[in-house]
Amino acid sequence: GAGVSQSPSNKVTEKGKDVELRCDPISGHTALYWYRQSLGQGLEFLIYFQGNSAPDKSGLPSDRFSAERTGGSVSTLTIQRTQQEDSAVYLCASSGADGQPQHFGDGTRLSIL
Amino acid sequence: RKEVEQDPGPFNVPEGATVAFNCTYSNSASQSFFWYRQDCRKEPKLLMSVYSSGNEDGRFTAQLNRASQYISLLIRDSKLSDSATYLCVVRRGSTLGRLYFGRGTQLTVWP
C-alpha cells in the first residue's frame, strides 16, 4: 500500500511481558517517528530516526523502551516488562526529506492487563 | 509550560456555523506549523499547513502570528463531517524533526 503500515492493530498482553510493535513507512521516506497517545491525552513523542543519523531518543519514557530501524526502512518499537501505564495507542509516522508533513499509520492499540 | 497550548473545548455548533480555534506555542524557534484532524479512534491526518501569510483551503482558513506565537483555524459553513478533534502542531525545524502536538480541540457539529 501507499501509506504507513503498522502491526499488529491491537495487542493485549499481561503485565511483565515484552511486546514488539512494527512500522513500515511510506516507501522512500527517510524519516520515521514513533508517538504514543494515551486515552484522552495528546500525542507524546517517543523517538525519531533520520537516515543514518543517530536517532533522537529524547522522548522514550524509560529504559524499558527501545526502537530500531533496520535498513533505513522498517522500524520495531520494543517495550520490555510492560506495565499498565504503557497502555496506549502507539503511532508511527514517516516523512520525506522535502519538508512535507508527517503521515501517520493507523496505530497499534496496546492494552496491558 | 507545554510547547503547544490549545483550548480543549468542546465546541458544539450547528451546521452552517463559523467556528474558530486558537493555539499558542512557546518556542520562538518553531518554524513549521500545521493543523491535523483526528477522528475518534483514528490516526491524525493532515488538514493543512499554516503559512506566514495565512492560507485558505476551501472552507478552512489558517492564520499565523509569529510575533504573538499564535495560530488559528477558521471553519466556515460547518458540516456534520467536520466533527472531530483538531490538533495544533508545530515543528522547530523547517523540514524534518519531531512534531509537537497540542492536546486538541474537540468540535461537534449538530444538524
PDB file of C-alpha atoms in Angstrom:
ATOM      1  CA  GLY A   1       0.000   0.000   0.000  1.00  0.00           C
ATOM      2  CA  ALA A   2       0.955   3.640  -0.271  1.00  0.00           C
ATOM      3  CA  GLY A   3       0.565   4.572   3.378  1.00  0.00           C
ATOM      4  CA  VAL A   4       2.353   3.886   6.655  1.00  0.00           C
ATOM      5  CA  SER A   5       1.581   0.364   7.802  1.00  0.00           C
ATOM      6  CA  GLN A   6       1.639  -0.745  11.440  1.00  0.00           C
ATOM      7  CA  SER A   7       1.206  -4.145  13.008  1.00  0.00           C
ATOM      8  CA  PRO A   8      -0.414  -5.541  14.966  1.00  0.00           C
ATOM      9  CA  SER A   9      -3.524  -3.368  15.008  1.00  0.00           C
ATOM     10  CA  ASN A  10      -4.321  -4.471  18.516  1.00  0.00           C
ATOM     11  CA  LYS A  11      -2.229  -6.160  21.163  1.00  0.00           C
ATOM     12  CA  VAL A  12      -3.384  -7.383  24.548  1.00  0.00           C
ATOM     13  CA  THR A  13      -0.754  -8.769  26.879  1.00  0.00           C
ATOM     14  CA  GLU A  14      -0.103  -9.435  30.520  1.00  0.00           C
ATOM     15  CA  LYS A  15       1.878  -7.101  32.724  1.00  0.00           C
ATOM     16  CA  GLY A  16       5.552  -8.017  32.697  1.00  0.00           C
ATOM     17  CA  LYS A  17       5.622  -9.421  29.162  1.00  0.00           C
ATOM     18  CA  ASP A  18       7.682  -7.915  26.352  1.00  0.00           C
ATOM     19  CA  VAL A  19       5.995  -6.590  23.210  1.00  0.00           C
ATOM     20  CA  GLU A  20       7.222  -5.633  19.748  1.00  0.00           C
ATOM     21  CA  LEU A  21       5.402  -3.191  17.519  1.00  0.00           C
ATOM     22  CA  ARG A  22       6.236  -2.856  13.847  1.00  0.00           C
ATOM     23  CA  CYS A  23       6.105   0.058  11.445  1.00  0.00           C
ATOM     24  CA  ASP A  24       6.527   0.056   7.659  1.00  0.00           C
ATOM     25  CA  PRO A  25       6.994   3.656   6.490  1.00  0.00           C
ATOM     26  CA  ILE A  26       5.984   5.066   3.151  1.00  0.00           C
ATOM     27  CA  SER A  27       8.467   3.931   0.539  1.00  0.00           C
ATOM     28  CA  GLY A  28      11.254   6.448   0.062  1.00  0.00           C
ATOM     29  CA  HIS A  29      10.595   8.331   3.286  1.00  0.00           C
ATOM     30  CA  THR A  30      13.852   8.850   5.158  1.00  0.00           C
ATOM     31  CA  ALA A  31      12.411   9.993   8.456  1.00  0.00           C
ATOM     32  CA  LEU A  32      10.426   7.786  10.830  1.00  0.00           C
ATOM     33  CA  TYR A  33       8.795   8.771  14.095  1.00  0.00           C
ATOM     34  CA  TRP A  34       7.107   6.973  16.964  1.00  0.00           C
ATOM     35  CA  TYR A  35       4.490   8.648  19.153  1.00  0.00           C
ATOM     36  CA  ARG A  36       2.021   7.361  21.678  1.00  0.00           C
ATOM     37  CA  GLN A  37      -1.394   8.588  22.674  1.00  0.00           C
ATOM     38  CA  SER A  38      -2.946   7.631  25.968  1.00  0.00           C
ATOM     39  CA  LEU A  39      -6.705   7.807  26.456  1.00  0.00           C
ATOM     40  CA  GLY A  40      -7.846  11.414  26.396  1.00  0.00           C
ATOM     41  CA  GLN A  41      -4.290  12.702  26.049  1.00  0.00           C
ATOM     42  CA  GLY A  42      -2.332  14.410  23.328  1.00  0.00           C
ATOM     43  CA  LEU A  43       0.335  12.761  21.247  1.00  0.00           C
ATOM     44  CA  GLU A  44       3.600  12.152  23.073  1.00  0.00           C
ATOM     45  CA  PHE A  45       6.838  11.951  21.070  1.00  0.00           C
ATOM     46  CA  LEU A  46       8.939   8.845  21.672  1.00  0.00           C
ATOM     47  CA  ILE A  47      11.748   8.548  19.125  1.00  0.00           C
ATOM     48  CA  TYR A  48      12.810   9.806  15.697  1.00  0.00           C
ATOM     49  CA  PHE A  49      15.038   8.233  13.026  1.00  0.00           C
ATOM     50  CA  GLN A  50      16.509  10.189  10.144  1.00  0.00           C
ATOM     51  CA  GLY A  51      18.584   8.347   7.563  1.00  0.00           C
ATOM     52  CA  ASN A  52      21.837   7.071   9.011  1.00  0.00           C
ATOM     53  CA  SER A  53      21.994   9.659  11.773  1.00  0.00           C
ATOM     54  CA  ALA A  54      21.826   8.703  15.436  1.00  0.00           C
ATOM     55  CA  PRO A  55      18.178   8.556  16.482  1.00  0.00           C
ATOM     56  CA  ASP A  56      16.627  11.189  18.732  1.00  0.00           C
ATOM     57  CA  LYS A  57      15.574   9.109  21.730  1.00  0.00           C
ATOM     58  CA  SER A  58      14.714  12.026  23.959  1.00  0.00           C
ATOM     59  CA  GLY A  59      11.055  11.050  24.264  1.00  0.00           C
ATOM     60  CA  LEU A  60      11.468   7.468  25.443  1.00  0.00           C
ATOM     61  CA  PRO A  61       9.885   7.341  28.918  1.00  0.00           C
ATOM     62  CA  SER A  62      12.148   4.689  30.422  1.00  0.00           C
ATOM     63  CA  ASP A  63      14.899   2.230  29.573  1.00  0.00           C
ATOM     64  CA  ARG A  64      12.236  -0.420  29.070  1.00  0.00           C
ATOM     65  CA  PHE A  65      11.532   1.226  25.738  1.00  0.00           C
ATOM     66  CA  SER A  66      13.803   0.806  22.731  1.00  0.00           C
ATOM     67  CA  ALA A  67      13.478   1.065  18.987  1.00  0.00           C
ATOM     68  CA  GLU A  68      15.499   0.191  15.957  1.00  0.00           C
ATOM     69  CA  ARG A  69      15.244   0.811  12.282  1.00  0.00           C
ATOM     70  CA  THR A  70      16.888  -1.739  10.041  1.00  0.00           C
ATOM     71  CA  GLY A  71      17.982  -0.975   6.520  1.00  0.00           C
ATOM     72  CA  GLY A  72      16.591   2.513   6.731  1.00  0.00           C
ATOM     73  CA  SER A  73      13.055   1.234   6.339  1.00  0.00           C
ATOM     74  CA  VAL A  74      11.079  -0.927   8.772  1.00  0.00           C
ATOM     75  CA  SER A  75      11.165   0.011  12.445  1.00  0.00           C
ATOM     76  CA  THR A  76      10.405  -2.002  15.563  1.00  0.00           C
ATOM     77  CA  LEU A  77       9.467  -0.485  18.907  1.00  0.00           C
ATOM     78  CA  THR A  78      10.092  -2.841  21.828  1.00  0.00           C
ATOM     79  CA  ILE A  79       8.683  -2.465  25.307  1.00  0.00           C
ATOM     80  CA  GLN A  80      10.171  -4.767  27.911  1.00  0.00           C
ATOM     81  CA  ARG A  81       8.496  -5.818  31.154  1.00  0.00           C
ATOM     82  CA  THR A  82       5.303  -3.988  30.247  1.00  0.00           C
ATOM     83  CA  GLN A  83       3.403  -2.028  32.861  1.00  0.00           C
ATOM     84  CA  GLN A  84      -0.249  -0.997  32.902  1.00  0.00           C
ATOM     85  CA  GLU A  85       0.692   2.630  32.272  1.00  0.00           C
ATOM     86  CA  ASP A  86       2.147   1.539  28.926  1.00  0.00           C
ATOM     87  CA  SER A  87      -1.397   1.003  27.654  1.00  0.00           C
ATOM     88  CA  ALA A  88      -1.899   3.453  24.798  1.00  0.00           C
ATOM     89  CA  VAL A  89      -2.138   3.751  21.053  1.00  0.00           C
ATOM     90  CA  TYR A  90       1.342   3.698  19.533  1.00  0.00           C
ATOM     91  CA  LEU A  91       1.518   5.689  16.321  1.00  0.00           C
ATOM     92  CA  CYS A  92       4.213   5.637  13.695  1.00  0.00           C
ATOM     93  CA  ALA A  93       4.711   8.394  11.129  1.00  0.00           C
ATOM     94  CA  SER A  94       7.081   8.987   8.256  1.00  0.00           C
ATOM     95  CA  SER A  95       8.094  11.901   6.105  1.00  0.00           C
ATOM     96  CA  GLY A  96      10.344  12.575   3.146  1.00  0.00           C
ATOM     97  CA  ALA A  97      13.368  14.821   3.112  1.00  0.00           C
ATOM     98  CA  ASP A  98      11.482  17.541   1.292  1.00  0.00           C
ATOM     99  CA  GLY A  99       9.831  19.141   4.289  1.00  0.00           C
ATOM    100  CA  GLN A 100       6.456  17.570   3.713  1.00  0.00           C
ATOM    101  CA  PRO A 101       4.360  16.914   6.834  1.00  0.00           C
ATOM    102  CA  GLN A 102       4.359  13.582   8.556  1.00  0.00           C
ATOM    103  CA  HIS A 103       1.901  10.901   7.570  1.00  0.00           C
ATOM    104  CA  PHE A 104       0.639   8.554  10.247  1.00  0.00           C
ATOM    105  CA  GLY A 105      -0.179   4.874  10.308  1.00  0.00           C
ATOM    106  CA  ASP A 106      -3.364   3.531  11.877  1.00  0.00           C
ATOM    107  CA  GLY A 107      -1.552   2.784  15.120  1.00  0.00           C
ATOM    108  CA  THR A 108      -1.246  -0.205  17.427  1.00  0.00           C
ATOM    109  CA  ARG A 109      -3.663  -0.223  20.335  1.00  0.00           C
ATOM    110  CA  LEU A 110      -1.750  -1.786  23.234  1.00  0.00           C
ATOM    111  CA  SER A 111      -3.572  -2.977  26.323  1.00  0.00           C
ATOM    112  CA  ILE A 112      -1.693  -4.271  29.354  1.00  0.00           C
ATOM    113  CA  LEU A 113      -3.753  -6.420  31.701  1.00  0.00           C
TER     114      LEU A 113
ATOM    115  CA  ARG B   1       4.744  25.202  30.154  1.00  0.00           C
ATOM    116  CA  LYS B   2       3.619  22.966  27.315  1.00  0.00           C
ATOM    117  CA  GLU B   3       5.148  23.532  23.887  1.00  0.00           C
ATOM    118  CA  VAL B   4       1.696  23.900  22.293  1.00  0.00           C
ATOM    119  CA  GLU B   5      -1.445  25.011  24.112  1.00  0.00           C
ATOM    120  CA  GLN B   6      -4.981  24.702  22.813  1.00  0.00           C
ATOM    121  CA  ASP B   7      -8.431  25.293  24.210  1.00  0.00           C
ATOM    122  CA  PRO B   8      -9.749  21.703  24.547  1.00  0.00           C
ATOM    123  CA  GLY B   9     -13.362  22.756  24.002  1.00  0.00           C
ATOM    124  CA  PRO B  10     -15.675  21.071  23.370  1.00  0.00           C
ATOM    125  CA  PHE B  11     -17.166  23.307  20.740  1.00  0.00           C
ATOM    126  CA  ASN B  12     -20.732  22.389  19.801  1.00  0.00           C
ATOM    127  CA  VAL B  13     -22.059  24.312  16.806  1.00  0.00           C
ATOM    128  CA  PRO B  14     -24.963  23.943  14.364  1.00  0.00           C
ATOM    129  CA  GLU B  15     -24.469  23.137  10.733  1.00  0.00           C
ATOM    130  CA  GLY B  16     -23.581  26.207   8.754  1.00  0.00           C
ATOM    131  CA  ALA B  17     -21.927  27.986  11.657  1.00  0.00           C
ATOM    132  CA  THR B  18     -18.487  29.548  11.601  1.00  0.00           C
ATOM    133  CA  VAL B  19     -16.123  28.369  14.301  1.00  0.00           C
ATOM    134  CA  ALA B  20     -12.575  29.411  15.207  1.00  0.00           C
ATOM    135  CA  PHE B  21      -9.872  27.578  17.114  1.00  0.00           C
ATOM    136  CA  ASN B  22      -6.808  29.157  18.628  1.00  0.00           C
ATOM    137  CA  CYS B  23      -3.444  27.828  19.609  1.00  0.00           C
ATOM    138  CA  THR B  24      -0.275  29.249  21.114  1.00  0.00           C
ATOM    139  CA  TYR B  25       3.247  27.873  21.003  1.00  0.00           C
ATOM    140  CA  SER B  26       6.028  28.577  23.436  1.00  0.00           C
ATOM    141  CA  ASN B  27       9.215  28.117  21.420  1.00  0.00           C
ATOM    142  CA  SER B  28      10.101  31.045  19.185  1.00  0.00           C
ATOM    143  CA  ALA B  29      12.383  28.706  17.188  1.00  0.00           C
ATOM    144  CA  SER B  30       9.324  26.934  15.774  1.00  0.00           C
ATOM    145  CA  GLN B  31       9.331  27.201  12.005  1.00  0.00           C
ATOM    146  CA  SER B  32       6.657  24.902  10.634  1.00  0.00           C
ATOM    147  CA  PHE B  33       3.014  24.867  11.606  1.00  0.00           C
ATOM    148  CA  PHE B  34       0.127  22.558  10.832  1.00  0.00           C
ATOM    149  CA  TRP B  35      -3.410  21.686  11.684  1.00  0.00           C
ATOM    150  CA  TYR B  36      -4.175  17.985  11.889  1.00  0.00           C
ATOM    151  CA  ARG B  37      -7.573  16.419  12.278  1.00  0.00           C
ATOM    152  CA  GLN B  38      -8.205  13.298  14.325  1.00  0.00           C
ATOM    153  CA  ASP B  39     -11.440  11.358  14.202  1.00  0.00           C
ATOM    154  CA  CYS B  40     -12.427   9.191  17.146  1.00  0.00           C
ATOM    155  CA  ARG B  41     -10.112   6.173  17.465  1.00  0.00           C
ATOM    156  CA  LYS B  42      -8.341   7.067  14.227  1.00  0.00           C
ATOM    157  CA  GLU B  43      -4.882   8.336  13.391  1.00  0.00           C
ATOM    158  CA  PRO B  44      -4.191  12.060  12.946  1.00  0.00           C
ATOM    159  CA  LYS B  45      -4.449  13.293   9.367  1.00  0.00           C
ATOM    160  CA  LEU B  46      -3.006  16.471   7.985  1.00  0.00           C
ATOM    161  CA  LEU B  47      -5.683  19.094   7.418  1.00  0.00           C
ATOM    162  CA  MET B  48      -3.457  21.924   6.247  1.00  0.00           C
ATOM    163  CA  SER B  49      -0.104  23.556   6.667  1.00  0.00           C
ATOM    164  CA  VAL B  50      -0.051  27.093   8.012  1.00  0.00           C
ATOM    165  CA  TYR B  51       1.968  29.715   6.178  1.00  0.00           C
ATOM    166  CA  SER B  52       3.186  33.077   7.395  1.00  0.00           C
ATOM    167  CA  SER B  53       0.890  34.992   5.078  1.00  0.00           C
ATOM    168  CA  GLY B  54      -2.125  32.944   6.047  1.00  0.00           C
ATOM    169  CA  ASN B  55      -3.748  30.438   3.750  1.00  0.00           C
ATOM    170  CA  GLU B  56      -7.117  29.144   2.778  1.00  0.00           C
ATOM    171  CA  ASP B  57      -8.330  25.753   1.626  1.00  0.00           C
ATOM    172  CA  GLY B  58     -11.994  25.793   0.768  1.00  0.00           C
ATOM    173  CA  ARG B  59     -13.945  26.438   3.950  1.00  0.00           C
ATOM    174  CA  PHE B  60     -10.812  26.366   6.096  1.00  0.00           C
ATOM    175  CA  THR B  61      -8.576  29.366   6.780  1.00  0.00           C
ATOM    176  CA  ALA B  62      -5.375  29.253   8.814  1.00  0.00           C
ATOM    177  CA  GLN B  63      -3.515  32.217  10.221  1.00  0.00           C
ATOM    178  CA  LEU B  64      -0.103  32.545  11.855  1.00  0.00           C
ATOM    179  CA  ASN B  65       1.094  35.420  14.038  1.00  0.00           C
ATOM    180  CA  ARG B  66       4.784  34.886  14.740  1.00  0.00           C
ATOM    181  CA  ALA B  67       5.097  37.930  16.961  1.00  0.00           C
ATOM    182  CA  SER B  68       2.415  36.614  19.299  1.00  0.00           C
ATOM    183  CA  GLN B  69       3.295  32.945  18.657  1.00  0.00           C
ATOM    184  CA  TYR B  70      -0.335  32.296  17.856  1.00  0.00           C
ATOM    185  CA  ILE B  71      -2.032  30.091  15.269  1.00  0.00           C
ATOM    186  CA  SER B  72      -5.693  29.987  14.343  1.00  0.00           C
ATOM    187  CA  LEU B  73      -8.057  27.876  12.276  1.00  0.00           C
ATOM    188  CA  LEU B  74     -11.372  29.170  10.987  1.00  0.00           C
ATOM    189  CA  ILE B  75     -14.022  26.819   9.642  1.00  0.00           C
ATOM    190  CA  ARG B  76     -16.846  28.402   7.678  1.00  0.00           C
ATOM    191  CA  ASP B  77     -20.190  26.793   6.827  1.00  0.00           C
ATOM    192  CA  SER B  78     -19.604  23.871   9.207  1.00  0.00           C
ATOM    193  CA  LYS B  79     -20.649  20.405   8.052  1.00  0.00           C
ATOM    194  CA  LEU B  80     -21.591  17.393  10.142  1.00  0.00           C
ATOM    195  CA  SER B  81     -18.487  15.714   8.768  1.00  0.00           C
ATOM    196  CA  ASP B  82     -16.291  18.397  10.343  1.00  0.00           C
ATOM    197  CA  SER B  83     -16.939  16.836  13.762  1.00  0.00           C
ATOM    198  CA  ALA B  84     -13.528  15.729  15.003  1.00  0.00           C
ATOM    199  CA  THR B  85     -10.642  16.791  17.210  1.00  0.00           C
ATOM    200  CA  TYR B  86      -8.400  19.436  15.679  1.00  0.00           C
ATOM    201  CA  LEU B  87      -4.733  19.283  16.621  1.00  0.00           C
ATOM    202  CA  CYS B  88      -2.429  22.272  16.501  1.00  0.00           C
ATOM    203  CA  VAL B  89       1.061  21.093  15.584  1.00  0.00           C
ATOM    204  CA  VAL B  90       4.449  22.812  15.369  1.00  0.00           C
ATOM    205  CA  ARG B  91       7.917  21.765  14.327  1.00  0.00           C
ATOM    206  CA  ARG B  92      11.078  23.614  15.299  1.00  0.00           C
ATOM    207  CA  GLY B  93      12.867  22.853  12.061  1.00  0.00           C
ATOM    208  CA  SER B  94      11.629  23.802   8.656  1.00  0.00           C
ATOM    209  CA  THR B  95      11.894  20.350   7.145  1.00  0.00           C
ATOM    210  CA  LEU B  96      12.439  17.433   9.497  1.00  0.00           C
ATOM    211  CA  GLY B  97      12.304  16.721  13.198  1.00  0.00           C
ATOM    212  CA  ARG B  98       9.730  15.748  15.721  1.00  0.00           C
ATOM    213  CA  LEU B  99       6.321  17.350  15.864  1.00  0.00           C
ATOM    214  CA  TYR B 100       4.920  18.986  18.989  1.00  0.00           C
ATOM    215  CA  PHE B 101       1.200  18.435  19.359  1.00  0.00           C
ATOM    216  CA  GLY B 102      -1.412  20.334  21.253  1.00  0.00           C
ATOM    217  CA  ARG B 103      -3.934  18.220  23.109  1.00  0.00           C
ATOM    218  CA  GLY B 104      -6.568  19.072  20.538  1.00  0.00           C
ATOM    219  CA  THR B 105      -9.842  20.948  20.353  1.00  0.00           C
ATOM    220  CA  GLN B 106     -12.957  18.849  20.086  1.00  0.00           C
ATOM    221  CA  LEU B 107     -15.636  20.003  17.638  1.00  0.00           C
ATOM    222  CA  THR B 108     -19.143  18.626  17.297  1.00  0.00           C
ATOM    223  CA  VAL B 109     -21.373  19.942  14.530  1.00  0.00           C
ATOM    224  CA  TRP B 110     -25.031  19.177  15.062  1.00  0.00           C
ATOM    225  CA  PRO B 111     -27.864  19.146  12.494  1.00  0.00           C
TER     226      PRO B 111
END
